[in-house]
Coordinates of N, CA and C in Angstrom, one line a residue:
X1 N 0.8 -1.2 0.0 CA 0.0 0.0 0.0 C 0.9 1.2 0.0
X2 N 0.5 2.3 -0.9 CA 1.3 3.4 -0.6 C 0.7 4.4 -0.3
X3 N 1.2 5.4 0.4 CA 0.7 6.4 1.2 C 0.8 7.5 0.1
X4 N -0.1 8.0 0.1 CA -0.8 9.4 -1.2 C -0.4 10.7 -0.8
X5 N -1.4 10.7 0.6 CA -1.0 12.4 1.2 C -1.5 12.0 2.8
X6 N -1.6 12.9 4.0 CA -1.9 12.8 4.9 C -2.8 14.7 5.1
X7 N -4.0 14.5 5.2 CA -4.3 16.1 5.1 C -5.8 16.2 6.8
X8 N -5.2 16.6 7.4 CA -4.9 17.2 9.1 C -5.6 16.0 9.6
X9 N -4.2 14.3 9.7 CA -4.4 13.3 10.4 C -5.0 12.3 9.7
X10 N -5.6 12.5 8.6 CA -6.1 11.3 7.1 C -5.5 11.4 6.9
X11 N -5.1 9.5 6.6 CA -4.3 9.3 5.6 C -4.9 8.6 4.5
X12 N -4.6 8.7 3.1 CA -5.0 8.6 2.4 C -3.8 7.7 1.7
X13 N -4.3 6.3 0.8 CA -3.7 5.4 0.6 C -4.0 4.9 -0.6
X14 N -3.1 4.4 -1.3 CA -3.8 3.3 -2.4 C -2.9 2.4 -2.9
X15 N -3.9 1.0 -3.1 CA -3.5 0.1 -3.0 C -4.0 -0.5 -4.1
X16 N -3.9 -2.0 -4.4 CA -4.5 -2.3 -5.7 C -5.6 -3.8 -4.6
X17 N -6.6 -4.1 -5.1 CA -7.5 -5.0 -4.4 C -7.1 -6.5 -4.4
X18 N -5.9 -6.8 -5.1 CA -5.3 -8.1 -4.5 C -4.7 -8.1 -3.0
X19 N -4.6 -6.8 -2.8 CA -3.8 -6.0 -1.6 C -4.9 -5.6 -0.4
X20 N -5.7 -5.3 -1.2 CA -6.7 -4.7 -0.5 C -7.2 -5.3 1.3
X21 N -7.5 -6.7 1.0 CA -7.8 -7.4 2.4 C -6.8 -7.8 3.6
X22 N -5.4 -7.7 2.9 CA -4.3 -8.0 4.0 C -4.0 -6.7 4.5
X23 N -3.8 -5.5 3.5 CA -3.9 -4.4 4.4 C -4.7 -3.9 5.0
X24 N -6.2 -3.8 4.6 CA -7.1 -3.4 5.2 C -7.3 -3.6 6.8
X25 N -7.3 -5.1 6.6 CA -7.8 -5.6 7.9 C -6.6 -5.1 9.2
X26 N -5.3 -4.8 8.6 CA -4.2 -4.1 10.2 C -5.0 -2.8 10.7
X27 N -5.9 -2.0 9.7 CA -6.4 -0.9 9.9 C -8.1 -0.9 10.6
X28 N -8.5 0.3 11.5 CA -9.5 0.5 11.8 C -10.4 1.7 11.0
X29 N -11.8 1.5 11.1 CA -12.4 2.3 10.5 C -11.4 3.3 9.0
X30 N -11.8 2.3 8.3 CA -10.9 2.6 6.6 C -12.6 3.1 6.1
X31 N -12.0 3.9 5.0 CA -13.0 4.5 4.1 C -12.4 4.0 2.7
X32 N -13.0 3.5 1.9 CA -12.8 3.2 0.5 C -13.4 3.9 -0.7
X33 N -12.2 4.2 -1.8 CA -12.8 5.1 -3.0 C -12.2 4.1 -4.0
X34 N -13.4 3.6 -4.5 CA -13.0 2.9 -5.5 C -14.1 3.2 -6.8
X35 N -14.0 3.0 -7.8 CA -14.7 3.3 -9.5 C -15.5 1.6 -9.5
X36 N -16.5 2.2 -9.5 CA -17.8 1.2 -10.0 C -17.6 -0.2 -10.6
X37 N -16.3 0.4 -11.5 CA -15.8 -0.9 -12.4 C -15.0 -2.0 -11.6
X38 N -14.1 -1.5 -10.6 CA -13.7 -2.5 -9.9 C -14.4 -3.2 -9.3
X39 N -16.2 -3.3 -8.8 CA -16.7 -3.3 -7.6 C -16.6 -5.3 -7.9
X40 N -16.9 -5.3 -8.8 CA -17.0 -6.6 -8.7 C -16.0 -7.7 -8.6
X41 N -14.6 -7.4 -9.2 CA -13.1 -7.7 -8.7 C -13.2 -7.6 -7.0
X42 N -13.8 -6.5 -6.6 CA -13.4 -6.3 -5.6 C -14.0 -7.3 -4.5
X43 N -15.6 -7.5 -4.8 CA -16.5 -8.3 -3.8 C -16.4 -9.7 -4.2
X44 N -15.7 -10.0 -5.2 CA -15.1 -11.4 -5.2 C -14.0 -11.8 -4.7
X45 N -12.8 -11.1 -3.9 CA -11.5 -11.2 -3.8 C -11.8 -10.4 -1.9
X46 N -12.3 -9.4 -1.7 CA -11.8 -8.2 -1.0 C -13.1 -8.1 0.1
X47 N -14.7 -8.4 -0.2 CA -15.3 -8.0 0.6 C -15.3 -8.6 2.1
X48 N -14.8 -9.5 2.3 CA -14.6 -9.8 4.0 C -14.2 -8.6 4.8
X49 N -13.6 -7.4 4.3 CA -13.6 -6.5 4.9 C -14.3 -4.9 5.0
X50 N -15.6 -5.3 4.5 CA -16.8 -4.4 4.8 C -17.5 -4.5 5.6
X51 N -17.4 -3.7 6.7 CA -18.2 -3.5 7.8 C -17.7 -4.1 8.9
X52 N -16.3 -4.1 8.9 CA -15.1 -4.7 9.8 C -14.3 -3.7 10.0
X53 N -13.2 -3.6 8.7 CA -12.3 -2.8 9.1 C -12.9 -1.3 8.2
X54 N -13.4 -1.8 7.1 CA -14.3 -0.2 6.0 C -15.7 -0.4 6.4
X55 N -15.7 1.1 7.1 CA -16.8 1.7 7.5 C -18.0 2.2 6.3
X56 N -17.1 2.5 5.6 CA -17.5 3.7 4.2 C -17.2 3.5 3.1
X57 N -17.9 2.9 2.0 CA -17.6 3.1 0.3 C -17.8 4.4 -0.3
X58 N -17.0 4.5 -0.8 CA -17.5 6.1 -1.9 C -17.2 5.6 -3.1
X59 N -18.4 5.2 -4.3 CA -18.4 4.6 -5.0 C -18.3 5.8 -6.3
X60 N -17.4 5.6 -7.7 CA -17.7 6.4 -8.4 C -18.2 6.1 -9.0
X61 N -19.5 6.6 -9.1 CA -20.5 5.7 -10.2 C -22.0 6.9 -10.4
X62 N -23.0 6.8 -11.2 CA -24.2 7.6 -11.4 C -24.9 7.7 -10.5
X63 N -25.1 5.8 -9.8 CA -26.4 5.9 -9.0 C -25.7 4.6 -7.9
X64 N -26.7 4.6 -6.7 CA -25.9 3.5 -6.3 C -27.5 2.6 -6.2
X65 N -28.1 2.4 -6.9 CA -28.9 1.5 -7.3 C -28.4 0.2 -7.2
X66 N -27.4 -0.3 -7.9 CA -27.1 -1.7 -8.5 C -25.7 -1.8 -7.9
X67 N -25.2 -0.8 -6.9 CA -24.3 -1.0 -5.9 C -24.8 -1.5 -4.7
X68 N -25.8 -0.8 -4.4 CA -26.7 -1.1 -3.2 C -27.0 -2.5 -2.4
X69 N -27.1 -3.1 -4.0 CA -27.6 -4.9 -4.0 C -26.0 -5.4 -3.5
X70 N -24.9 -5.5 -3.5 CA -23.4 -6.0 -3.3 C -23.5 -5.5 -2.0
X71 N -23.6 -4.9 -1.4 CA -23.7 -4.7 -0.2 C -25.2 -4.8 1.0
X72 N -26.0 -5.0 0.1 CA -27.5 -5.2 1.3 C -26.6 -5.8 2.6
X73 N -27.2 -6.0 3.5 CA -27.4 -6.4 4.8 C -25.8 -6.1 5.6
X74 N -25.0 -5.6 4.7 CA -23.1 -4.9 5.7 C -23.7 -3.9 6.3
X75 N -22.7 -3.7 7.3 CA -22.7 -2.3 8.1 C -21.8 -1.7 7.5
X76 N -22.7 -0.6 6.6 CA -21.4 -0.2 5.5 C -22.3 1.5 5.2
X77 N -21.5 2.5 5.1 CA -21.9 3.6 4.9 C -21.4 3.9 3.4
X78 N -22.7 3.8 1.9 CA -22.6 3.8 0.8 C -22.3 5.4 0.1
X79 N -21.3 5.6 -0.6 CA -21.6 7.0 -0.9 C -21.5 7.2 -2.4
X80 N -22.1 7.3 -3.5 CA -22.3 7.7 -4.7 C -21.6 9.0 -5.3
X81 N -20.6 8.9 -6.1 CA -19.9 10.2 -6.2 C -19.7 10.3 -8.0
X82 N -19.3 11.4 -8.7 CA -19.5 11.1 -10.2 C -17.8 11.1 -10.4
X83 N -17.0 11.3 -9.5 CA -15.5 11.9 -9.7 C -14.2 11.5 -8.7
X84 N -13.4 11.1 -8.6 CA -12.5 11.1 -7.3 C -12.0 12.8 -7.1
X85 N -12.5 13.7 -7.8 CA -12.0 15.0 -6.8 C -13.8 15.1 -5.6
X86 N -14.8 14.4 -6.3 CA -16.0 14.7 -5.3 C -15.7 13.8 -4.4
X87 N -14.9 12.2 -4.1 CA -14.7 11.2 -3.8 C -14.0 12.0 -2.4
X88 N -12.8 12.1 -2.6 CA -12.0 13.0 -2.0 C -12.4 14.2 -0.9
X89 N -13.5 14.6 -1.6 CA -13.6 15.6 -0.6 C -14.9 15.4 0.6
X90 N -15.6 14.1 0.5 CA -16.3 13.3 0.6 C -15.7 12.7 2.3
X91 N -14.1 12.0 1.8 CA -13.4 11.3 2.4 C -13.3 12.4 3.4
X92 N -13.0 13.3 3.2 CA -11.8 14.7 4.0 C -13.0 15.1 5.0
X93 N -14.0 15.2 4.7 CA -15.3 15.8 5.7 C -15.8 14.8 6.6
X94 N -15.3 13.4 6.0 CA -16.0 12.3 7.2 C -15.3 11.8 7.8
X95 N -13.5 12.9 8.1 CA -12.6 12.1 8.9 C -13.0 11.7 10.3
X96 N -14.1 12.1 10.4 CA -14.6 11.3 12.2 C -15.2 10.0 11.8
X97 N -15.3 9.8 11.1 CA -16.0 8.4 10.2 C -14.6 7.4 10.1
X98 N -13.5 7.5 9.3 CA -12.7 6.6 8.7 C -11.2 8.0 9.1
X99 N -10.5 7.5 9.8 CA -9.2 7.7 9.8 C -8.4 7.6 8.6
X100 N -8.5 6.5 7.9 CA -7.7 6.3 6.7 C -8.6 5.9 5.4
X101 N -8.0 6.6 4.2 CA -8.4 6.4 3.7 C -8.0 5.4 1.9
X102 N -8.6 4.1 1.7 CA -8.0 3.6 0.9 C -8.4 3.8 -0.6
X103 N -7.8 4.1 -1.5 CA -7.8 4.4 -2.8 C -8.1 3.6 -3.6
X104 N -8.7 2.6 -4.0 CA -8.4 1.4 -5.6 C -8.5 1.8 -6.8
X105 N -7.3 2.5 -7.1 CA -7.1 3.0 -8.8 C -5.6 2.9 -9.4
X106 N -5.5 3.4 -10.6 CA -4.1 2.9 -11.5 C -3.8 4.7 -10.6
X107 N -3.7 4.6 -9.7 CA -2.7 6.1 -9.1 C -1.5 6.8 -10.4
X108 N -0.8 6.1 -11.6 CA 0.0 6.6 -12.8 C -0.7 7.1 -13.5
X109 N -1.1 8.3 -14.1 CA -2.0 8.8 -15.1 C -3.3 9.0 -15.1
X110 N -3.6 8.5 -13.7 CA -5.0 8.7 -13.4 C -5.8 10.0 -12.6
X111 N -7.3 10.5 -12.7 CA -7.9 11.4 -12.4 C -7.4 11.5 -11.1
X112 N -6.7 10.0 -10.1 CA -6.7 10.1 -8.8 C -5.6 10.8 -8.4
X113 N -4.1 11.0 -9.5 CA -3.2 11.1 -9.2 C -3.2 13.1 -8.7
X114 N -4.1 13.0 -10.1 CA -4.2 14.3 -10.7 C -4.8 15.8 -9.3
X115 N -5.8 14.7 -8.9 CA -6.9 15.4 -7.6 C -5.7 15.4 -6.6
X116 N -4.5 14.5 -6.2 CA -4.0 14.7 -4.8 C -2.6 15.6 -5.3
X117 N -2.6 15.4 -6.5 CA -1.5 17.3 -6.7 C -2.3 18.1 -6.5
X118 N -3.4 18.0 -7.0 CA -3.9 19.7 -6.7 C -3.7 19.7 -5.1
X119 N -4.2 19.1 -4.1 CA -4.4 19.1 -3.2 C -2.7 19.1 -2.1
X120 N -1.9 18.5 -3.0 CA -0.5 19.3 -2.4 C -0.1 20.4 -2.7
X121 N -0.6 21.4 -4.2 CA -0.4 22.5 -4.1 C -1.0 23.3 -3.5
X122 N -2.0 23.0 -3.0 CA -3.1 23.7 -2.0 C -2.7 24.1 -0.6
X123 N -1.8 22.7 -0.5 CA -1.9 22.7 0.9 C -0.5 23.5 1.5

């Protein structure tokens, strides 16, 4: 897992979801931002740790309709986002929710890499 940014005590991480359940599980209350497309990679490999160690999905996707159904009956806080800069800022306001936060994206060339520069030259 590698560490992205830390912005006042989140840490914010990404990892790839082969990875996802060994790390997760050393960690408490994790928040996850992952793209719609992985969801299914993910709940065949990774979900043993929803509603354990991830408190919170923030899914990038339109609707969470047909996300809703992969998760029925977890103790899981669902959140529908169209972008990882809305993802992100999502994460940052529910730091009393999820301490850390895990990322599942190609972090090289990606919208995700792009959102946490802006956010280092901000900061």
């Amino acid at each position: 897992m590698d560490m992205l940014i830390d912005i006042s005590g989140q840490q914010f991480y990404s990892t790839t979801i082969d990875q996802l359940a060994e790390e997760c599980s050393q960690k408490e209350r994790c928040a996850l931002i992952i793209d719609e497309k992985e969801l299914t990679e993910f709940t065949s490999k990774s979900k043993t740790v929803v509603g354990k160690s991830v408190n919170q999905i923030i899914v990038i996707s339109e609707s969470l309709n047909a996300i809703h159904t992969l998760f029925e009956g977890e103790k899981v806080l669902l959140i529908s986002v169209l972008n990882y800069e809305e993802a992100v800022k999502i994460a940052v306001s529910g730091v009393e929710l999820s301490q850390q936060v895990i990322c599942i994206a190609d972090k090289e060339g990606s919208e995700l890499k792009r959102v946490f520069e802006e956010l280092s030259v901000e900061s």
